[in-house]
Structure formats: structure tokens, C-alpha cells
Coordinates of C-alpha atoms in Angstrom, one line a residue:
X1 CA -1.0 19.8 26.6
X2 CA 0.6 16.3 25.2
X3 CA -1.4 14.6 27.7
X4 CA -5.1 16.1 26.2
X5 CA -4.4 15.4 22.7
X6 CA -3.4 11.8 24.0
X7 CA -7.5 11.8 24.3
X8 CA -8.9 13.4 22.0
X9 CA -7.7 10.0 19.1
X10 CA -9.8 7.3 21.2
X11 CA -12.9 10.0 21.9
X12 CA -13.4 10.2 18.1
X13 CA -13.0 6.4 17.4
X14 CA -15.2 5.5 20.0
X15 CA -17.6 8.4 18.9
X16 CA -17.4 7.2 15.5
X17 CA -17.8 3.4 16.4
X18 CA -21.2 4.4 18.4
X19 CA -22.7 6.1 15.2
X20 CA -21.8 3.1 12.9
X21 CA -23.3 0.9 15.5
X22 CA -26.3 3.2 15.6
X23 CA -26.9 3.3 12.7
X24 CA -26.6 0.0 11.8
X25 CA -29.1 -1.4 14.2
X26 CA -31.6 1.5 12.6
X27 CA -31.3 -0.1 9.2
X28 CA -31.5 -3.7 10.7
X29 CA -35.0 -3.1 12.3
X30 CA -36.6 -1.3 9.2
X31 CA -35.6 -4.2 7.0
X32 CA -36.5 -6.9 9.1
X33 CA -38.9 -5.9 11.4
X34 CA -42.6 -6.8 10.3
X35 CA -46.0 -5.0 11.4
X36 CA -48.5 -7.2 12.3
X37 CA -51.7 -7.0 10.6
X38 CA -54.7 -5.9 12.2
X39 CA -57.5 -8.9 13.0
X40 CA -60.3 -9.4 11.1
X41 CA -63.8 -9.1 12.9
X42 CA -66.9 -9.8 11.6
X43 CA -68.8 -7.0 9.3
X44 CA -72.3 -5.8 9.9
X45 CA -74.8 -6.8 7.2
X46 CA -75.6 -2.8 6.7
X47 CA -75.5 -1.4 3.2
X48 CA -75.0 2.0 1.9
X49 CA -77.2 3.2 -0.5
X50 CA -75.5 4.3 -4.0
X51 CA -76.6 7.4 -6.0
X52 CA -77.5 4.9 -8.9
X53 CA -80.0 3.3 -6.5
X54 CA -77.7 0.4 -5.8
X55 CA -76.0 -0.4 -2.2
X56 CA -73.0 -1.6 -1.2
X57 CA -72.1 -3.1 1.8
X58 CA -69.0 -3.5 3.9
X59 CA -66.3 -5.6 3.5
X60 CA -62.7 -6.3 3.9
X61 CA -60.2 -6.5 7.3
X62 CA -61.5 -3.0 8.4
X63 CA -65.6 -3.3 7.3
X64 CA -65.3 -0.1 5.2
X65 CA -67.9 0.9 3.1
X66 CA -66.9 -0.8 -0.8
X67 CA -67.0 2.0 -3.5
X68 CA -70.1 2.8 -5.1
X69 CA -70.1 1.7 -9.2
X70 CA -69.6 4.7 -11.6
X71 CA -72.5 6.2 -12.4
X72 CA -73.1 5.4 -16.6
X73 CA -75.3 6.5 -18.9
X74 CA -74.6 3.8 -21.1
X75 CA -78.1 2.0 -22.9
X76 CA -78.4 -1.8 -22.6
X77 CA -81.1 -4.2 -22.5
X78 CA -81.0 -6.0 -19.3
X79 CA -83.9 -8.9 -19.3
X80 CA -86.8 -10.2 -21.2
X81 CA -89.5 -12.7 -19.4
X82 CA -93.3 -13.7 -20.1
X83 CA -95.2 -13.4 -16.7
X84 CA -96.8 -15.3 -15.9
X85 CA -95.4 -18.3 -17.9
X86 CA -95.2 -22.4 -17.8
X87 CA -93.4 -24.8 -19.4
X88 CA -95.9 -26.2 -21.7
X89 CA -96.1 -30.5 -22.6
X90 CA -94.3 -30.0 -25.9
X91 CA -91.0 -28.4 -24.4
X92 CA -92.7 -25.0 -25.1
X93 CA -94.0 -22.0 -23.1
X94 CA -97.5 -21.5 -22.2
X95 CA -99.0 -18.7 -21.2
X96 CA -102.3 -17.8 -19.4
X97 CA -105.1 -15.1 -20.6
X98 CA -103.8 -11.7 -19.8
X99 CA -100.1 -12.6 -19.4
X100 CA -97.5 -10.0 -20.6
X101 CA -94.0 -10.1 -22.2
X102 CA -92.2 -7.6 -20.3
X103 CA -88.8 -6.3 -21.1
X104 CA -86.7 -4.2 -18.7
X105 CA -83.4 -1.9 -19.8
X106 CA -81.6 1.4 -19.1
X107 CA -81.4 4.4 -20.5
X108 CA -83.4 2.8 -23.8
X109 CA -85.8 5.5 -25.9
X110 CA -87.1 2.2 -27.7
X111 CA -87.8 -1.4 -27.2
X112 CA -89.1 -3.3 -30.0
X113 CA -91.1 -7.1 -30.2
X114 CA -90.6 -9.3 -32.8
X115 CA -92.8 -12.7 -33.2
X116 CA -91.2 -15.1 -35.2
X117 CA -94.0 -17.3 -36.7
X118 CA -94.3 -21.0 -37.5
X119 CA -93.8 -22.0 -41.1
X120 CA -91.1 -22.1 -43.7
X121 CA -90.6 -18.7 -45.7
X122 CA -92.1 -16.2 -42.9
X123 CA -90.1 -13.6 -42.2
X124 CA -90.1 -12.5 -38.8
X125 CA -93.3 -10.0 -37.8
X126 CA -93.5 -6.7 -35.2
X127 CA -95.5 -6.3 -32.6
X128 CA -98.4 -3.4 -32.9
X129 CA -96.1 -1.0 -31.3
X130 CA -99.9 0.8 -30.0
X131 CA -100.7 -2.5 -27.7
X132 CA -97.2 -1.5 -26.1
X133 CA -96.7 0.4 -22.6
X134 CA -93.9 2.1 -21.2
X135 CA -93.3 2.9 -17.5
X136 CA -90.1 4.4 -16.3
X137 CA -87.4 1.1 -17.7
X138 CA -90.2 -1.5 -18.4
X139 CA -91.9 -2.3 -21.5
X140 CA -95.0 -4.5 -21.2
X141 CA -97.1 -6.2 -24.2
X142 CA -100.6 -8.1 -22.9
X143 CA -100.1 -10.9 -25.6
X144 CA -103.1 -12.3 -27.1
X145 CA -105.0 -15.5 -25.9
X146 CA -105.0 -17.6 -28.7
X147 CA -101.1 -16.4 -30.1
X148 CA -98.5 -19.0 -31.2
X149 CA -95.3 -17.9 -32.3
X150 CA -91.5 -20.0 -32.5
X151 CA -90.1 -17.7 -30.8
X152 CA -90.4 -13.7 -29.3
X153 CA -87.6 -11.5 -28.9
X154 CA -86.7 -7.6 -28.4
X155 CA -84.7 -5.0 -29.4
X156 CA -83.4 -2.3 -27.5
X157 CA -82.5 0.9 -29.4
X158 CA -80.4 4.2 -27.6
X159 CA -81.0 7.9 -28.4
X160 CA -79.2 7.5 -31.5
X161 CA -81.3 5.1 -32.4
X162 CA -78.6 2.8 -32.3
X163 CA -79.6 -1.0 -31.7
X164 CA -78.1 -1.8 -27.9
X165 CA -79.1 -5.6 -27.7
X166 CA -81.6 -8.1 -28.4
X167 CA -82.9 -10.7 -25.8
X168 CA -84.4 -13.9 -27.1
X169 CA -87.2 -16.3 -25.3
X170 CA -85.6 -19.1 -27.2
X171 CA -88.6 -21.2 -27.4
X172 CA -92.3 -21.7 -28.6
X173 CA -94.6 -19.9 -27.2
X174 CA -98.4 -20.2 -27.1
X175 CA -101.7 -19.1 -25.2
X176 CA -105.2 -21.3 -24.3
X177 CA -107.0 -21.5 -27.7
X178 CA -109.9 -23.7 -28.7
X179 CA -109.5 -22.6 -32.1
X180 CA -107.0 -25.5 -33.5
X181 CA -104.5 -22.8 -34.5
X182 CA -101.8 -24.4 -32.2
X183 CA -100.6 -27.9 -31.3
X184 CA -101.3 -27.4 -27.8
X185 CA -104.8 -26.5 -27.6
X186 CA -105.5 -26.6 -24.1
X187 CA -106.3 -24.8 -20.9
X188 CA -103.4 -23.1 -18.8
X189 CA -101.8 -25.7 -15.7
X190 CA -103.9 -24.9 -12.6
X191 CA -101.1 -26.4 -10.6
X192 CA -98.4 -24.5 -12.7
X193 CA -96.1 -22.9 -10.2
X194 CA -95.2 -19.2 -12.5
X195 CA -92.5 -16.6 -11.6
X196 CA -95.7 -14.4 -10.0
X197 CA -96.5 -17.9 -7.9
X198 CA -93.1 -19.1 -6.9
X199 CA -91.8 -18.3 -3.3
X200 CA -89.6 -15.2 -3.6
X201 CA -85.8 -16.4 -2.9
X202 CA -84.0 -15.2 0.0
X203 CA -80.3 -14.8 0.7
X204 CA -80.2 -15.1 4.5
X205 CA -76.0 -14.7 5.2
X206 CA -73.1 -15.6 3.0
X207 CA -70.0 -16.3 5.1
X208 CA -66.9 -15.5 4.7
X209 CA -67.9 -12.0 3.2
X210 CA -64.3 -11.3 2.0
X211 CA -61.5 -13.4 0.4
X212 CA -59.3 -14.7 -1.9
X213 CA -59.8 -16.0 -5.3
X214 CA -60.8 -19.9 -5.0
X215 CA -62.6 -19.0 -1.1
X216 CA -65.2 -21.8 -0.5
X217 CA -68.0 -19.6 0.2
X218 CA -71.6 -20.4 1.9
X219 CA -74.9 -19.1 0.9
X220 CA -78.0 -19.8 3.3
X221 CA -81.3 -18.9 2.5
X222 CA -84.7 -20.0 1.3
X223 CA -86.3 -21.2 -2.0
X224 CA -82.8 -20.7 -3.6
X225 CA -83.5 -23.7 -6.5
X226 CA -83.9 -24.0 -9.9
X227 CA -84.7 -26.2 -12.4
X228 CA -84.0 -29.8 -11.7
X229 CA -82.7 -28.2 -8.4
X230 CA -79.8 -26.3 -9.7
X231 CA -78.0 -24.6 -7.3
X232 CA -76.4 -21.5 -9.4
X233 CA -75.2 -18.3 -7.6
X234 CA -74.5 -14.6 -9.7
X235 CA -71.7 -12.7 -8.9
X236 CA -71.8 -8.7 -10.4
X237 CA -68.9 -7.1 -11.0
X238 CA -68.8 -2.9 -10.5
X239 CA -69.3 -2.5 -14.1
X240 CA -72.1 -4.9 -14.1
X241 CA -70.6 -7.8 -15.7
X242 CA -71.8 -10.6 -14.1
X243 CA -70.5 -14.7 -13.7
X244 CA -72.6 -17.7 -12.7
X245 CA -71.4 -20.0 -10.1
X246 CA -72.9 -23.5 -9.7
X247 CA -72.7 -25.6 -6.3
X248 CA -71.0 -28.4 -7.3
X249 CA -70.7 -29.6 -3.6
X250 CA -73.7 -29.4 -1.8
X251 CA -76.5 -32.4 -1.5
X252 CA -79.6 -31.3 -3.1
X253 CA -81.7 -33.8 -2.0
X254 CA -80.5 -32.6 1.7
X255 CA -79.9 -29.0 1.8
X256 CA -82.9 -28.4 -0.5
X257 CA -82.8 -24.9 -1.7
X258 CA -81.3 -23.8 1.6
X259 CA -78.0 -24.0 1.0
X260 CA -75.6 -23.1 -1.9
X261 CA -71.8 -23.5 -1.9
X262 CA -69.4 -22.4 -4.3
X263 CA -65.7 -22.0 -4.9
X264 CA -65.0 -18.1 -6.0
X265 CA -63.1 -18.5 -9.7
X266 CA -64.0 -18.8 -13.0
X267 CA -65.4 -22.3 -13.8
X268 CA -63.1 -22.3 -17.5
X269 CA -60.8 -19.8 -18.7
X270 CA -61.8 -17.4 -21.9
X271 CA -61.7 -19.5 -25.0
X272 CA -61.0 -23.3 -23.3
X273 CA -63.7 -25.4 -25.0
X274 CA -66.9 -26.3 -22.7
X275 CA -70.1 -28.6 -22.9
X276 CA -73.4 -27.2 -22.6
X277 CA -74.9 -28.5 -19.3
X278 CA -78.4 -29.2 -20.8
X279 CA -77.6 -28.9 -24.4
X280 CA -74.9 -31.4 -24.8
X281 CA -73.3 -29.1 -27.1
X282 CA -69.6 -27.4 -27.5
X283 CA -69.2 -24.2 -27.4
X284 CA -66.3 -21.8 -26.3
X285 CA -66.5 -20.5 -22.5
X286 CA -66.5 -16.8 -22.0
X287 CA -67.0 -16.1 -18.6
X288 CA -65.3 -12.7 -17.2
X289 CA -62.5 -12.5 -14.7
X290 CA -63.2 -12.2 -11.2
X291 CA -60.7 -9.6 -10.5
X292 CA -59.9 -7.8 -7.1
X293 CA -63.0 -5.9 -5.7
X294 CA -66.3 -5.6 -4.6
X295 CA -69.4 -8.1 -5.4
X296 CA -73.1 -8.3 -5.5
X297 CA -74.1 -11.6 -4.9
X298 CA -77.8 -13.2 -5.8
X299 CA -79.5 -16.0 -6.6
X300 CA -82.2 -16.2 -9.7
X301 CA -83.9 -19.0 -9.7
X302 CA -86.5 -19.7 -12.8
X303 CA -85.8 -15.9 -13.4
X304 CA -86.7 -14.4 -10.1
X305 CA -83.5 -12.3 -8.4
X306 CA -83.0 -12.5 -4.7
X307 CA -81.9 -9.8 -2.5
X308 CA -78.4 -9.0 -2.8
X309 CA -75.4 -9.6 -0.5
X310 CA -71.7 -9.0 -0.8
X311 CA -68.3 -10.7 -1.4
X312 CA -65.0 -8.7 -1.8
X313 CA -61.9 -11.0 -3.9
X314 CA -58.7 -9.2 -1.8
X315 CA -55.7 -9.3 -3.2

């Protein structure tokens, strides 16, 4: 009897010394150990088609599907444009016979046009609101031939009647007249090359599809220039806040408007002073943050968007 309690001491410390050690090494490997992430492979260009009528496409290390944007009923004025349109020989806009100002928005019940004449004490005139049509978004005016105005803009208004926006052309605008009435009296440009004229631009592949913020990222495509052969690239946020990009490294002269390459981040920071880029003037920058997500990715060059592609900023 002496002789089994003699073993029963070194049975528990041993016992006790293999549970210490046990659990010891258990700790160890959860603290240290590290999973190895799973390889990237390249996505499929497929996109999936949103219930607001937008797509997304996949993205990321697992090519997932990227979330479709809330669907909003909130009103906004999205663009205003003269088609078809030309620069005119006095810094202007000219216009052809037959041409329309067409303004596009969501969810608006009213768009108005204002003409902003020429001459000192003029107040600022509406369009006859009966020589406008509506067709599901879009709002079209046929502008007359011989018209010359300083400037055209609209307003957007919501159910409430609220106003939503207002979208300027920015510059005089007038049509062929033989009538004297404005300083360009002449015909419209045979050669002019107009947003209906001008090759549609095409987003072939951008690549790398995913990244961090600052990726160098390459778009290849076709007619993908602007004026003077910018190179400027849109990125859309999901709530439809969008940032311009401009290729700052490319060769125009050799890439053409095949090519655009841009670094993903904010060209200033919110409130940093900038200079205008054909202005000359200083004004504060305000770009948005390119935060973590999913983006839409087109060109619009003189005002014609490309189809869309995508580019997720991980985290």
C-alpha cells in the first residue's frame, strides 16, 4: 500500500506538466500562426445588371459580384449639352439649323431654359415652355436658326417644386443667320466634327481591376481624347459622386487616344488651393474622397460617355 501511493505524486506532476505543455503550444500556434491568403486570378469582364438599370461588375481577390448602389429617389439635374454644336471663331458655340438644347435629369417634374441675352440691363428671359418636349428624363428645345444669346442654362425643379440644380453652357451661343443680328453671321463648319459626328469612345480593358489607393491603373480603348488631347478618366462613386482623373503620364502624341493612365487618389485635398488648367485662375479644390469600394469607370470626351468598366479601392 506505501509502495502505490509512492506513484501516485509523480503520475499527477507528470500529468499536470503534459496539460501545461499542451496547452501552451495551443496558444502559441493561434497567436503566431498566419493563414495565407488566397491568390488573386484574373476577373471576367461580366456585369450584373442593377435594379436601377446600372451594372456592376466583379472585382476583388474572389471576383464577387460588387453591391448594386441604393436605389434613390432623390431629384437632380444630371447634364445639359446643345447637339449638335461647334466651337464657333469667336470662342463661342455655334449651332446648326434644327439643333436642340437637351437637358437630362432624374426623378425631375420640371426642367426650365433660360436665355441670357446680350446687352447691359436685360434681365435674363424663359424659354416658351410650349416649344419644349419631354420624353421619359430628357427635355429637348429645337432652338431657333437665327438665336444669339450670352449664355443658356436650366433649372431642374422636384415634386415640391423645389429647385434641384441648374446647369450652365457657360458660353455664347448662336445659330446661321444672314440677318446681322449676331457677330458671327455665317454658315455652320461643314468640317465641324459635333458630339452626333465624333467617333463614340470605347473602353476596351482597364487593368488591374482592383487595388489600393495610389494603383497606377491602365485604360485601353479607342477615341478616348479630348480637347487639345486631354486624357481625363471619371471615376463614380455608389452614391454617384464622381472624380476626374487626368493622365499625367502617358505620351499623347504616341498613345493617341488609345491609351489613358492614371494614379487612383485625389489630385488635391478638400480646400488646398488649385489653378484652373485652362482658366489660369485660383480656386479651392473640392474633389470627393475615393474611399474603399466599388467604381464605375468612363471616359467623356467633348461630352460623349464611354461604356463603363470597373475598379474596386480595397482596403
Amino acid at each position: 500500500m506505501q509502495k502505490q501511493k509512492g506513484f501516485i505524486l509523480p503520475i499527477i506532476i507528470v500529468s499536470l506538466v503534459v496539460v501545461i505543455l499542451g496547452a501552451a503550444g495551443y496558444f502559441a500556434y493561434k497567436q503566431y500562426s498566419v493563414s495565407k491568403e488566397p491568390e488573386q486570378t484574373a476577373c471576367t469582364q461580366e456585369a450584373k445588371l442593377c435594379p436601377d438599370g446600372s451594372s456592376v461588375g466583379r472585382a476583388g481577390p474572389n471576383c464577387e459580384f460588387a453591391d448594386c448602389p441604393a436605389i434613390t429617389n432623390e431629384a437632380k439635374l444630371t447634364s445639359f449639352e446643345i447637339i449638335p454644336s461647334c466651337n464657333g471663331n469667336a470662342g463661342g458655340i455655334i449651332y446648326p439649323i434644327g439643333a436642340k438644347a437637351v437637358a437630362k435629369g432624374k426623378n425631375l417634374t420640371k426642367i426650365e431654359f433660360w436665355i441670357a441675352p446680350p446687352g447691359t440691363g436685360i434681365g435674363d428671359v424663359l424659354y416658351n415652355q410650349s416649344l419644349i418636349t419631354k420624353n421619359s428624363d430628357q427635355w429637348e428645345a429645337i432652338l431657333p436658326s437665327d438665336m444669339w444669346v450670352i449664355d443658356l442654362y436650366v433649372v431642374g425643379y422636384d415634386s415640391d417644386n423645389n429647385k434641384v440644380g441648374k446647369i450652365a453652357i457657360g458660353k455664347s451661343i448662336y445659330g446661321p443667320t444672314s440677318s446681322g443680328g449676331s457677330p458671327n453671321a455665317t454658315q455652320y463648319p461643314k468640317d465641324c466634327k459635333t458630339d452626333q459626328t465624333a467617333d463614340s469612345p470605347v473602353i476596351d480593358s482597364i487593368s488591374p481591376n482592383f487595388g489600393l489607393k495610389g494603383t497606377v491603373v491602365e485604360i485601353r480603348g479607342k477615341n478616348l481624347s479630348g480637347f487639345e488631347g486631354d486624357l481625363d478618366i471619371y471615376f463614380e462613386r455608389a452614391d454617384g459622386k464622381t472624380i476626374m482623373l487626368t493622365d499625367n503620364f502617358g505620351d499623347y502624341s504616341k498613345t493617341g487616344g488609345n491609351l489613358i493612365k492614371v494614379k487612383v487618389i485625389e489630385p488635391c485635398q478638400r480646400g488646398e488651393k488649385v489653378i484652373g488648367r485652362y482658366s489660369g485662375i485660383e480656386s479651392e479644390c473640392n474633389y470627393i474622397e475615393l474611399t474603399p469600394g466599388t467604381y464605375k469607370v468612363y471616359a467623356k470626351p467633348w461630352g460623349k460617355k464611354s461604356n463603363t468598366v470597373f475598379f474596386t479601392i480595397t482596403k
